[in-house]
Short mmCIF file of C-alpha atoms in Angstrom, two decimals:
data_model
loop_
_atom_site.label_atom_id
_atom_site.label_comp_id
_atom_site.label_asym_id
_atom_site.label_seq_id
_atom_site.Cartn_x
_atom_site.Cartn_y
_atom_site.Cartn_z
CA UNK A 63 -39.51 -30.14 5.23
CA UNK A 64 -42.30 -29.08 3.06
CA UNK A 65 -46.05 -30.77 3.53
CA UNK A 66 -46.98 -33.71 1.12
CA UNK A 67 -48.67 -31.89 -1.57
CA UNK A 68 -52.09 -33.78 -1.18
CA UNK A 69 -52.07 -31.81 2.38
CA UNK A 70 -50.87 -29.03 0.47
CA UNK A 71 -53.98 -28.65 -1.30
CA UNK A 72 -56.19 -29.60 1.28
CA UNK A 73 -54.90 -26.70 2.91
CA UNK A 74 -55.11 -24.50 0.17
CA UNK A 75 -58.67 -25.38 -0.77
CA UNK A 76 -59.66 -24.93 3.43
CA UNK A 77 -57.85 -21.51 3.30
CA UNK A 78 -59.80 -20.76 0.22
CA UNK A 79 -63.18 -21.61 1.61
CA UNK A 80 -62.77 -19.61 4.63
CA UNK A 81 -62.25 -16.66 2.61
CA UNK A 82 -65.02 -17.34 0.20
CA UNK A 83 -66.95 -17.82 3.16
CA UNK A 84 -65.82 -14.45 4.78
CA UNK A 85 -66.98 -12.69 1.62
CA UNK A 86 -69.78 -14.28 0.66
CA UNK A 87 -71.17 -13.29 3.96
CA UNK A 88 -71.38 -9.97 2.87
CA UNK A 89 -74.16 -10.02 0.26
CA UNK A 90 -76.09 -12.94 2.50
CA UNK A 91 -76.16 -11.08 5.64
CA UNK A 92 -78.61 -8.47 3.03
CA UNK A 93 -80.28 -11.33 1.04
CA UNK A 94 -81.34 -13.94 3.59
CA UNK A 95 -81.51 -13.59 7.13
CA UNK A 96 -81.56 -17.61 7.15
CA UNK A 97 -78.43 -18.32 4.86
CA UNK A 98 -76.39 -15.31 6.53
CA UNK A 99 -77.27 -16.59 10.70
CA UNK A 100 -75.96 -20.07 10.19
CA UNK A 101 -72.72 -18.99 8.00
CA UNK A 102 -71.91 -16.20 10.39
CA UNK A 103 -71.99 -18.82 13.18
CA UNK A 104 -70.33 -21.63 11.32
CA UNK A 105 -67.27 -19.43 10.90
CA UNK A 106 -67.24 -18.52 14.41
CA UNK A 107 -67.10 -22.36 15.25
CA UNK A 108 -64.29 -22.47 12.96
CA UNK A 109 -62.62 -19.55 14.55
CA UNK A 110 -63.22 -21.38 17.90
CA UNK A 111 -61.68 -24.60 16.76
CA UNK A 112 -58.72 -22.78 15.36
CA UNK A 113 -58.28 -21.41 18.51
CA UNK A 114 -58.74 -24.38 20.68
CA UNK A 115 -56.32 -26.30 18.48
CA UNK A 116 -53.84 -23.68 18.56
CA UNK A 117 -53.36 -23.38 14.68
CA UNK A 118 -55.04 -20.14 14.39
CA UNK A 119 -53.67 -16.91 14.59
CA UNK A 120 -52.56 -15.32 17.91
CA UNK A 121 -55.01 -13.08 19.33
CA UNK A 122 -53.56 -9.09 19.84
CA UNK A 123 -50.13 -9.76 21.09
CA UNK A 124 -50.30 -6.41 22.91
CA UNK A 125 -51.97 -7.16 26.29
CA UNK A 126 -53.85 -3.68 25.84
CA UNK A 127 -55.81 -4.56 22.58
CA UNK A 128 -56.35 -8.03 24.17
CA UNK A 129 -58.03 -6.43 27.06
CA UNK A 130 -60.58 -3.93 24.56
CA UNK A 131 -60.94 -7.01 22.00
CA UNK A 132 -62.29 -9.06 25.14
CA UNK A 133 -64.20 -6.11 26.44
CA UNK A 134 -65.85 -5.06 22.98
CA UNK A 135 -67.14 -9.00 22.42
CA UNK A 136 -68.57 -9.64 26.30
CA UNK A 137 -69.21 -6.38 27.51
CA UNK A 138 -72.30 -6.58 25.96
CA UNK A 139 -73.25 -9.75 26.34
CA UNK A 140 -72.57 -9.60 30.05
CA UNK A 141 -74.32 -6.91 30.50
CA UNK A 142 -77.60 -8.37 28.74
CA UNK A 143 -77.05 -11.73 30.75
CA UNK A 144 -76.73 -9.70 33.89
CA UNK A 145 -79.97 -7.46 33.51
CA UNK A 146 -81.73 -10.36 32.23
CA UNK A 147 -80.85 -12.27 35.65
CA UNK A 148 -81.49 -9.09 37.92
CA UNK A 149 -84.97 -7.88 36.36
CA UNK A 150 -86.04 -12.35 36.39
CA UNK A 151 -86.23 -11.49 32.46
CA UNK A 152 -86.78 -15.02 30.19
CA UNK A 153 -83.98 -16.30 28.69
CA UNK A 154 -85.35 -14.71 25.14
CA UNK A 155 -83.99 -11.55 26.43
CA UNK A 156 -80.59 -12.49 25.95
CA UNK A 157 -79.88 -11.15 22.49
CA UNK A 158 -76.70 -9.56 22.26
CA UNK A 159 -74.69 -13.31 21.70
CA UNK A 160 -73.54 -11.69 17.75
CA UNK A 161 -70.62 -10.01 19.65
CA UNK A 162 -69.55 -13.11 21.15
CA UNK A 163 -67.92 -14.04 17.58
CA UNK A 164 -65.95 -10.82 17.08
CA UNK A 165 -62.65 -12.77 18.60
CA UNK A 166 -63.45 -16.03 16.65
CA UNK A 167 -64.16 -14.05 13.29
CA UNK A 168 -60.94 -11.90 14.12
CA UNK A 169 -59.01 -15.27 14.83
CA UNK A 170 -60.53 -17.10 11.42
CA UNK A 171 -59.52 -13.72 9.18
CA UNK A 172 -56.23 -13.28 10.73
CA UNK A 173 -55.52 -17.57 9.99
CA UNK A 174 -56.69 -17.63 6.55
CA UNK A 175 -55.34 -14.31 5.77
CA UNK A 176 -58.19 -12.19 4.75
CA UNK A 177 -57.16 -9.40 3.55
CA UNK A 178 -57.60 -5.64 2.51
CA UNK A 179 -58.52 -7.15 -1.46
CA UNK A 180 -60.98 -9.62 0.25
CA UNK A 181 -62.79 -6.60 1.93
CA UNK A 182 -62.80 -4.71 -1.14
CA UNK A 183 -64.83 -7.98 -3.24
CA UNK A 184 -66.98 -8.24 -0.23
CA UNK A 185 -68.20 -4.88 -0.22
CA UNK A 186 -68.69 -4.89 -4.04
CA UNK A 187 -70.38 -7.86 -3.65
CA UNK A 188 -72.80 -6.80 -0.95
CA UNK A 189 -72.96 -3.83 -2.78
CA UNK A 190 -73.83 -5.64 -6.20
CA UNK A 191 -76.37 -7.54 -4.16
CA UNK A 192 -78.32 -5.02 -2.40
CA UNK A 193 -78.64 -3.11 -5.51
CA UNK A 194 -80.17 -6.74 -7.53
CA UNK A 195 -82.75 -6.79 -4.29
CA UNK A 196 -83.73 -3.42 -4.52
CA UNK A 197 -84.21 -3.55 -7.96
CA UNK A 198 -86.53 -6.78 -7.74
CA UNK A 199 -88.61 -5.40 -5.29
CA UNK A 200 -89.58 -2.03 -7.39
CA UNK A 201 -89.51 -3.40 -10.44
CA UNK A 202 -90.58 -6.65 -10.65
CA UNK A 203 -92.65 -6.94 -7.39
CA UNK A 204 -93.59 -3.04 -7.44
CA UNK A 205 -92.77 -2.42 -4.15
CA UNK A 206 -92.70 1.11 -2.62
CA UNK A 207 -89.04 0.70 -0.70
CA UNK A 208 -86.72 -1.88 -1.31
CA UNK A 209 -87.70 -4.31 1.72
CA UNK A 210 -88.75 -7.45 -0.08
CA UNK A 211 -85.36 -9.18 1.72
CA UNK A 212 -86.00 -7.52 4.79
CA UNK A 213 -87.22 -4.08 7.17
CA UNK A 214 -86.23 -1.46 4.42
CA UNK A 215 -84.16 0.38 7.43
CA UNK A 216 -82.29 -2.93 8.04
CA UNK A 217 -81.73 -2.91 4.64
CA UNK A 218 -80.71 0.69 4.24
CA UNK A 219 -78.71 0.42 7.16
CA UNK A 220 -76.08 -2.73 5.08
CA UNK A 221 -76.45 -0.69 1.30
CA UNK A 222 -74.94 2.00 2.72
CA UNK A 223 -72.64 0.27 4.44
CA UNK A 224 -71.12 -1.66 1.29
CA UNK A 225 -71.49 1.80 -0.53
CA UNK A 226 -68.95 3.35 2.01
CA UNK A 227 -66.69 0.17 2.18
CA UNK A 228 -66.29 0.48 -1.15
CA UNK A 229 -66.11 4.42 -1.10
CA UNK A 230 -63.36 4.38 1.13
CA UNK A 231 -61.49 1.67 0.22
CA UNK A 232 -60.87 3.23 -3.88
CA UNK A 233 -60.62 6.70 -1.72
CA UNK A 234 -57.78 5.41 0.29
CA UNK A 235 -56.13 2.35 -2.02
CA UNK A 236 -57.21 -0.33 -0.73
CA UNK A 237 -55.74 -3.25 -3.50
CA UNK A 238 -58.35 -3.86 -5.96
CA UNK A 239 -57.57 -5.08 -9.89
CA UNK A 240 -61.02 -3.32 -10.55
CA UNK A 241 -61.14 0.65 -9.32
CA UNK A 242 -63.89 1.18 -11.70
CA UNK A 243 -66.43 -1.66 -10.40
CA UNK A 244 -65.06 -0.85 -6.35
CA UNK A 245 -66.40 2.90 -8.02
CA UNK A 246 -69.82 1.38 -9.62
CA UNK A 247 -70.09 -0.83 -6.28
CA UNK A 248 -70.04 2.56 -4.25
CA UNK A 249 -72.76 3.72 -6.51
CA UNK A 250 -75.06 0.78 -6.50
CA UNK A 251 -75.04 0.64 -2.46
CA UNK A 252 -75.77 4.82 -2.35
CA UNK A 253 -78.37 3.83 -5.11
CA UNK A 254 -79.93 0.97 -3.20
CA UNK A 255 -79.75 2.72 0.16
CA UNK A 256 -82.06 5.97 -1.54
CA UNK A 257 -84.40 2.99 -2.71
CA UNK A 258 -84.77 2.02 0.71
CA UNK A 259 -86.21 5.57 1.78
CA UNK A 260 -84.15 5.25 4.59
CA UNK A 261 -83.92 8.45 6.23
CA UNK A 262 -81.85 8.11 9.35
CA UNK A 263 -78.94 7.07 6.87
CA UNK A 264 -78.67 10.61 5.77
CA UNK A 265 -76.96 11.20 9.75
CA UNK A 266 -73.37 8.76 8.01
CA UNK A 267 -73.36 10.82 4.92
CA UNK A 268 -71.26 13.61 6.38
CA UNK A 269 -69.11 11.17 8.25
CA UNK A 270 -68.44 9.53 4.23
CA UNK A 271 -67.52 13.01 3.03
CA UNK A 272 -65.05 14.07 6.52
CA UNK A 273 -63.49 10.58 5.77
CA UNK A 274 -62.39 11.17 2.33
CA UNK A 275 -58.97 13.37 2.39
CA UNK A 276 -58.34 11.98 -1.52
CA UNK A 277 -55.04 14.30 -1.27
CA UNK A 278 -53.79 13.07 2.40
CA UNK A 279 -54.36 9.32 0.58
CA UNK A 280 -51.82 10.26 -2.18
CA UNK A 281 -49.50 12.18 -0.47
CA UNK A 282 -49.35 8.82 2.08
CA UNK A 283 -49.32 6.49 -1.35
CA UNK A 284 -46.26 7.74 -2.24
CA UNK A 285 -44.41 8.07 1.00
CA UNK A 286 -45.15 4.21 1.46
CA UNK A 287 -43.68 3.38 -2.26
CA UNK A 288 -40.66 5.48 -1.47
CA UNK A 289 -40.13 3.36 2.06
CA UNK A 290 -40.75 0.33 0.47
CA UNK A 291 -38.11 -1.95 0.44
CA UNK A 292 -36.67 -3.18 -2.69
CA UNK A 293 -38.22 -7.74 -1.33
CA UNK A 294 -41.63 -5.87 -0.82
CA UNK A 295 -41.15 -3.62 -4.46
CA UNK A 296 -40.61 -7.04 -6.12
CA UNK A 297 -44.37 -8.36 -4.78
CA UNK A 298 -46.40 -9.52 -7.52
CA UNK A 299 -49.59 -8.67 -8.98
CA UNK A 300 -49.25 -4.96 -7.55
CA UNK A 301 -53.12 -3.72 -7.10
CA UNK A 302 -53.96 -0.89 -9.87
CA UNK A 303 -54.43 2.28 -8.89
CA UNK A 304 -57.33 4.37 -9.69
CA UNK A 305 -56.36 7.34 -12.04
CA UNK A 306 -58.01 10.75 -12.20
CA UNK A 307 -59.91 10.06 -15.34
CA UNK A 308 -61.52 7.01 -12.90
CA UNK A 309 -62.12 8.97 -10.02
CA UNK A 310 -63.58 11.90 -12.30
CA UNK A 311 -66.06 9.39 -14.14
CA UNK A 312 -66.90 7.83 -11.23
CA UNK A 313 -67.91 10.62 -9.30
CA UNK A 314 -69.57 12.08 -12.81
CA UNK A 315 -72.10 8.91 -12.34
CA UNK A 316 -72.63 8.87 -9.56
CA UNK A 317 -73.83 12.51 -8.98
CA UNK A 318 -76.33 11.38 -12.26
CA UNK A 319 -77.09 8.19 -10.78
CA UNK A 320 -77.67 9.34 -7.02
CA UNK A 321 -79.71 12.01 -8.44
CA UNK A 322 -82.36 10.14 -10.58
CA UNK A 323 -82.67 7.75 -7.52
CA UNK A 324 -83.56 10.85 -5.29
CA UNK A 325 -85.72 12.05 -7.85
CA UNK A 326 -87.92 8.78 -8.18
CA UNK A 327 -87.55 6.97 -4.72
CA UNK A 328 -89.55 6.75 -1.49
CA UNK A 329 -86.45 9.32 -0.26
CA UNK A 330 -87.82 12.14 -1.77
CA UNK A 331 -91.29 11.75 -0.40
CA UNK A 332 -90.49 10.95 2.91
CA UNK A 333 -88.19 13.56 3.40
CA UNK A 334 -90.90 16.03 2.43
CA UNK A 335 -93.49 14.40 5.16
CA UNK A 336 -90.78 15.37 7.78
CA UNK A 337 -92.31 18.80 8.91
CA UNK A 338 -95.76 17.28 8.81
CA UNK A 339 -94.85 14.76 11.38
CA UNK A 340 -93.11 16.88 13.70
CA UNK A 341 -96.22 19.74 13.54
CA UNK A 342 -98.39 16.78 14.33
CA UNK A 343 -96.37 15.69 16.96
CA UNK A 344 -96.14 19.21 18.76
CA UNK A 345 -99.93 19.15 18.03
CA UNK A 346 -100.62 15.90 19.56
CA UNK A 347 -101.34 14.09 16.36
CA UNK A 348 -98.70 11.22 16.34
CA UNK A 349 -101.20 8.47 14.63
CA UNK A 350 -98.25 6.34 14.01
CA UNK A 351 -95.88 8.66 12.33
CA UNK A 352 -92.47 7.76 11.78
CA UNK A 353 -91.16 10.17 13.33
CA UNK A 354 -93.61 11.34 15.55
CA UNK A 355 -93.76 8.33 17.07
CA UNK A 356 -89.53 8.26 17.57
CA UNK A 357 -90.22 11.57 19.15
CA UNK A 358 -92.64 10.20 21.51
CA UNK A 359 -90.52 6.89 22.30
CA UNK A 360 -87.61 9.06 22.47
CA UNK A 361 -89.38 10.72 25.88
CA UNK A 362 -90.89 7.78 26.88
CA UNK A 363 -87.04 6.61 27.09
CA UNK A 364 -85.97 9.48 28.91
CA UNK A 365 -88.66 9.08 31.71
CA UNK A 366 -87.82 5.56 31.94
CA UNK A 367 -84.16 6.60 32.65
CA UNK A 368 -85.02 9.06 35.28
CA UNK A 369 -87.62 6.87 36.81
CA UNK A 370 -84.78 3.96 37.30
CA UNK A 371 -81.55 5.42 36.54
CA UNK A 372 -78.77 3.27 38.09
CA UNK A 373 -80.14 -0.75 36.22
CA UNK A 374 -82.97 0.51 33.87
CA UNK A 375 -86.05 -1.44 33.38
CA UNK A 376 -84.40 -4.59 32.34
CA UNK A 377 -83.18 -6.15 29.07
CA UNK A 378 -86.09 -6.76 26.36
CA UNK A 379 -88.20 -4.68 28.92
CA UNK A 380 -89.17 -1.41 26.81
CA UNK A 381 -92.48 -2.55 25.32
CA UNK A 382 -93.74 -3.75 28.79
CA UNK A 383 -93.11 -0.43 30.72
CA UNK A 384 -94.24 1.37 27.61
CA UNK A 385 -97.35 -0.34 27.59
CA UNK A 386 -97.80 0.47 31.30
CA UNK A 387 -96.93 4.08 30.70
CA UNK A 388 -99.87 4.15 27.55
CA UNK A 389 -102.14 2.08 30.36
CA UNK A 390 -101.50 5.37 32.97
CA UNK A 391 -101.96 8.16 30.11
CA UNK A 392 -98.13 8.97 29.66
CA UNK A 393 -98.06 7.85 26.40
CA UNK A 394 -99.72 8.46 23.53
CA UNK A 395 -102.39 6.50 22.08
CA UNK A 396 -101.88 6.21 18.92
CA UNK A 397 -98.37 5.19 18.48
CA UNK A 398 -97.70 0.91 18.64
CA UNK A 399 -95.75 -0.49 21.22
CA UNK A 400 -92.27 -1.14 19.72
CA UNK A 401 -89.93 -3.20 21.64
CA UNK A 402 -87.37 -0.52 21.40
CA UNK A 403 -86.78 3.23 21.34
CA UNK A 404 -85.41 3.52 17.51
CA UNK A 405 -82.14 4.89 19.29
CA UNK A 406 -79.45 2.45 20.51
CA UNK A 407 -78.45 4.89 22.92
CA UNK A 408 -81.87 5.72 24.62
CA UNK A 409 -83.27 2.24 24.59
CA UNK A 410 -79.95 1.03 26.26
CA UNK A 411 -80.67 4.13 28.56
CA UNK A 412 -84.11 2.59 29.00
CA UNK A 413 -83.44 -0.86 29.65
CA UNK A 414 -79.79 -0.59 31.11
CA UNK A 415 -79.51 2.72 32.99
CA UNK A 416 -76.33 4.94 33.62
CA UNK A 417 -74.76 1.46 33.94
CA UNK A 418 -75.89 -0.03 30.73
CA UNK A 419 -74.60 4.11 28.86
CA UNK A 420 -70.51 3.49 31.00
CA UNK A 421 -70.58 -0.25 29.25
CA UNK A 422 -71.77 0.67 25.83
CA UNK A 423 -69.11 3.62 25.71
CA UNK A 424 -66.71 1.66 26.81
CA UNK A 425 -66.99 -0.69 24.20
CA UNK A 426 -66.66 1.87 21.19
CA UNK A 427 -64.02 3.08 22.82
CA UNK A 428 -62.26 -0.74 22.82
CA UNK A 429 -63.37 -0.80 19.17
CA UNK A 430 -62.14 2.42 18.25
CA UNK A 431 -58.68 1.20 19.92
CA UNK A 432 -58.87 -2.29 18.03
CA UNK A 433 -59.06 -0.39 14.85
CA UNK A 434 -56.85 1.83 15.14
CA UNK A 435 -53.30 -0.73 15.54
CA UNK A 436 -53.57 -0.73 11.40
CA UNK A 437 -51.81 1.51 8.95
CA UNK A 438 -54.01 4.76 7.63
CA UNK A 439 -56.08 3.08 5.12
CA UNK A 440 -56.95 0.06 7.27
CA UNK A 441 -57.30 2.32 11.01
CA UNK A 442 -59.64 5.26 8.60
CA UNK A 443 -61.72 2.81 7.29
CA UNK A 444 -62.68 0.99 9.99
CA UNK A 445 -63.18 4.23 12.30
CA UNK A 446 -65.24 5.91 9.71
CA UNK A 447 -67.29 2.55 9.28
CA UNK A 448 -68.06 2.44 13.18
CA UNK A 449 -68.98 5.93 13.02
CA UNK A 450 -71.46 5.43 10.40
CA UNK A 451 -72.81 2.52 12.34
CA UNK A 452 -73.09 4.63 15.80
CA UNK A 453 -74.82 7.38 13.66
CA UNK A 454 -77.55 4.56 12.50
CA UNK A 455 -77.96 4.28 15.83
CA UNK A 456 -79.44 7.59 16.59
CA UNK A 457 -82.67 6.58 15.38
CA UNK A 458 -83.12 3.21 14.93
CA UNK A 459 -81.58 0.59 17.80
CA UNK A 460 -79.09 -1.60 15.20
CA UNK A 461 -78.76 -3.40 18.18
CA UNK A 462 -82.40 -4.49 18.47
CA UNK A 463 -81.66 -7.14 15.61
CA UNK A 464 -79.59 -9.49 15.07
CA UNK A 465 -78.92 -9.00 11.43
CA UNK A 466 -77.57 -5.64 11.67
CA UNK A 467 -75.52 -6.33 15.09
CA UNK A 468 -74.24 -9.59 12.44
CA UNK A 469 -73.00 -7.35 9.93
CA UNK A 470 -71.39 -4.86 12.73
CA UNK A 471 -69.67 -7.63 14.27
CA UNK A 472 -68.27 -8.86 10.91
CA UNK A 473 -67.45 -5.60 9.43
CA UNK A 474 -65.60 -4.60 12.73
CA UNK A 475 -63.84 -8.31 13.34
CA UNK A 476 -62.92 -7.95 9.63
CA UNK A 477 -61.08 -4.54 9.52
CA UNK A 478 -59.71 -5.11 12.89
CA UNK A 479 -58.07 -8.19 11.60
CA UNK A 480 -56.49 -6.21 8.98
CA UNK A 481 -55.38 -3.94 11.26
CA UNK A 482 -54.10 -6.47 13.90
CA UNK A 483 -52.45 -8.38 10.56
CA UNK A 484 -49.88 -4.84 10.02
CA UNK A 485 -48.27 -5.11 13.78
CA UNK A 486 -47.36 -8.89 12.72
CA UNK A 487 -49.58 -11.13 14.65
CA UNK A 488 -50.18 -13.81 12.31
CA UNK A 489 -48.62 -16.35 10.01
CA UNK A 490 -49.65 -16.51 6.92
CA UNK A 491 -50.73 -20.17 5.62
CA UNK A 492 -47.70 -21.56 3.55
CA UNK A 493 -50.00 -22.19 0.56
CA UNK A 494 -51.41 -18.76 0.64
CA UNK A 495 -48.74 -16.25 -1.51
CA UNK A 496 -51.09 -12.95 -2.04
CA UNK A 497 -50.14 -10.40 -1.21
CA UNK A 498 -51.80 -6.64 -0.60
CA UNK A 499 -48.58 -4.60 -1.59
CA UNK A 500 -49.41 -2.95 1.71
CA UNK A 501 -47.20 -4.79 4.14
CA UNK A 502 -44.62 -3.12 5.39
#
């Protein structure tokens, strides 16, 4: 019995929203901080209700990857809620409540279908969008770094991002009618993320370049053609291929284009102040310096850990014991007080202890898991994407804010629900008849 077709397009038109809504997050999550909040947590609701109404997609039906999907969203938050309580920190503290929506934004993507062409449009998008920001800001505002939407390392952090979304997904197939904008989207995040002057990104670049076995993708290409059934041969609109003449173009502009942005943004200059800031650190001449004064936070950090090893300081509590280690003469006075370390990893050290190091590895490791259930393109993609984000974490703590642990959560719930989608979790909706000419 098929649904009357006034339902029929009600549903079509919902499943179509949620998708648009999926993408469009993308680009927001880099423009606004105020659109991208409240659509990242409407969608979550609408994950929720999906799940409380039972007409969403089933979770992981492998009791394993339920276990590390429900680990990777609470872990955190647990552990925040539980140092917050401990150390008689305000409720402020509490600030890891992004992960909560990984399940709900998995659920939502796996219902409406969301797949690997979606991710491909919401990377160029993002990618599209973080270059038009970047490009207002030094042009039309004549700013020095592309901040004008946001902390240039914030926005650094998403360009690149996008840029090796969109990298690796023409690098490894992912369906896409448009190879040669998924190849100008790849240069227009790299191009926006050197406007930024971020430095730290440099750390994901050789992750981008391990990730990209462009022979291992073709050789794979053509082993999945040759397995493909003759139902699955038959699916329509079958994604183009980039061609050699593409890929050689592509990579032709964006060696020209990557190098005029080196040559005329804040990347060039800042990378030359590097040695000057570390002499004047060793010297004990910090006076702010970027990264003399992550070198000094960096120890701070360390002592903290040593000092209180097992719980840490307490959640939100690294300015406080930094100011009372500046008050006693064990750190330096002319650095500011930041309320974090500029390292994931040593302010969670800080503020969490041994405790807080055991729950943060164990959620990459339930992440890593999650993502890899998917076929090679999906399970690559999404690894090399977490990598890149744990490598922004060396020196700046992407869990400090909440738009950068936003756009974690999404890009992680995203791919994982691709991945989840190839061991045949969900239904599609009826009115929904894409395909990614990946399913097996």
């Amino acid at each position: 019995m098929t649904a009357p077709p006034a339902r029929g397009h009600a549903r079509l038109l919902a499943h179509r929203v949620a998708v648009a809504g999926l993408v469009l997050l993308f680009p927001a999550s880099i423009l606004s901080s105020r659109v991208a909040g409240p659509l990242f947590w409407l969608l979550a609701l609408t994950g929720l209700g999906l799940l409380a109404a039972r007409r969403g997609a089933a979770l992981p039906p492998d009791r394993r990857l339920r276990l590390a999907l429900a680990l990777a969203a609470l872990g955190p938050l647990v552990l925040n809620i539980v140092s917050v309580v401990v150390h008689g920190r305000p409720g402020s503290a509490i600030t890891t409540m992004p992960f909560l929506a990984l399940p709900l934004l998995l659920v939502l993507a796996l219902r409406v279908g969301f797949e690997a062409r979606h991710l491909m449009r919401a990377a160029m998008l993002g990618a599209a969008a973080a270059l038009g920001a970047a490009l207002l800001g030094l042009v039309v505002y004549g700013a020095e770094r592309a901040d004008i939407t946001m902390n240039a390392i914030l926005f650094g952090q998403g360009a690149l991002s996008f840029a090796v979304l969109a990298l690796l997904g023409l690098a490894w197939r992912l369906p896409t009618r448009w190879p040669v904008m998924a190849a100008a989207a790849a240069v227009a995040g790299f191009f926006a993320f050197l406007m930024a002057g971020y430095r730290g990104g440099l750390l994901a670049l050789p992750i981008v370049l391990a990730a990209l076995p462009w022979l291992a993708a073709a050789r794979r290409i053509r082993a999945s053609r040759q397995a493909r059934s003759p139902q699955q041969a038959r699916s329509p609109r079958p994604p183009r291929r980039p061609g050699a003449l593409t890929l050689v173009l592509s990579a032709i502009s964006a060696v020209a284009v990557i190098g005029l942005a080196v040559t005329i943004s804040p990347l060039s200059s800042r990378l030359g102040q590097i040695d000057d800031e570390i002499a004047g650190y060793a010297a004990g001449r910090i006076d702010n310096s970027s990264v003399g004064a992550r070198m000094a936070m960096w120890q701070a950090a360390t002592t903290m850990l040593a000092e209180r090893p097992v719980f840490g300081v307490g959640a939100r509590g690294f300015q406080a014991a930094l100011a009372r280690m500046q008050r006693e003469g064990r750190f330096p006075a002319d650095v500011a007080l930041f309320d974090h370390a500029h390292s994931t990893y040593l302010t969670v050290a800080a503020e969490y202890g041994l405790v807080g190091l055991v729950v943060l590895a164990a959620v990459v490791v339930a992440l890593w898991r999650l993502l890899g259930v998917g076929d090679a393109a999906v399970r690559r993609i999404g690894r090399a994407l977490l990598a890149c984000w744990l490598a922004f974490a060396l020196t700046n703590d992407v869990l400090a804010h909440q738009t950068t642990q936003r756009l974690l959560v999404l890009m992680v719930a995203v791919c994982c629900a691709a991945a989840v989608a190839r061991i045949g979790a969900p239904n599609r909706p009826q009115t929904s008849q894409h395909t990614t000419g990946h399913h097996r």
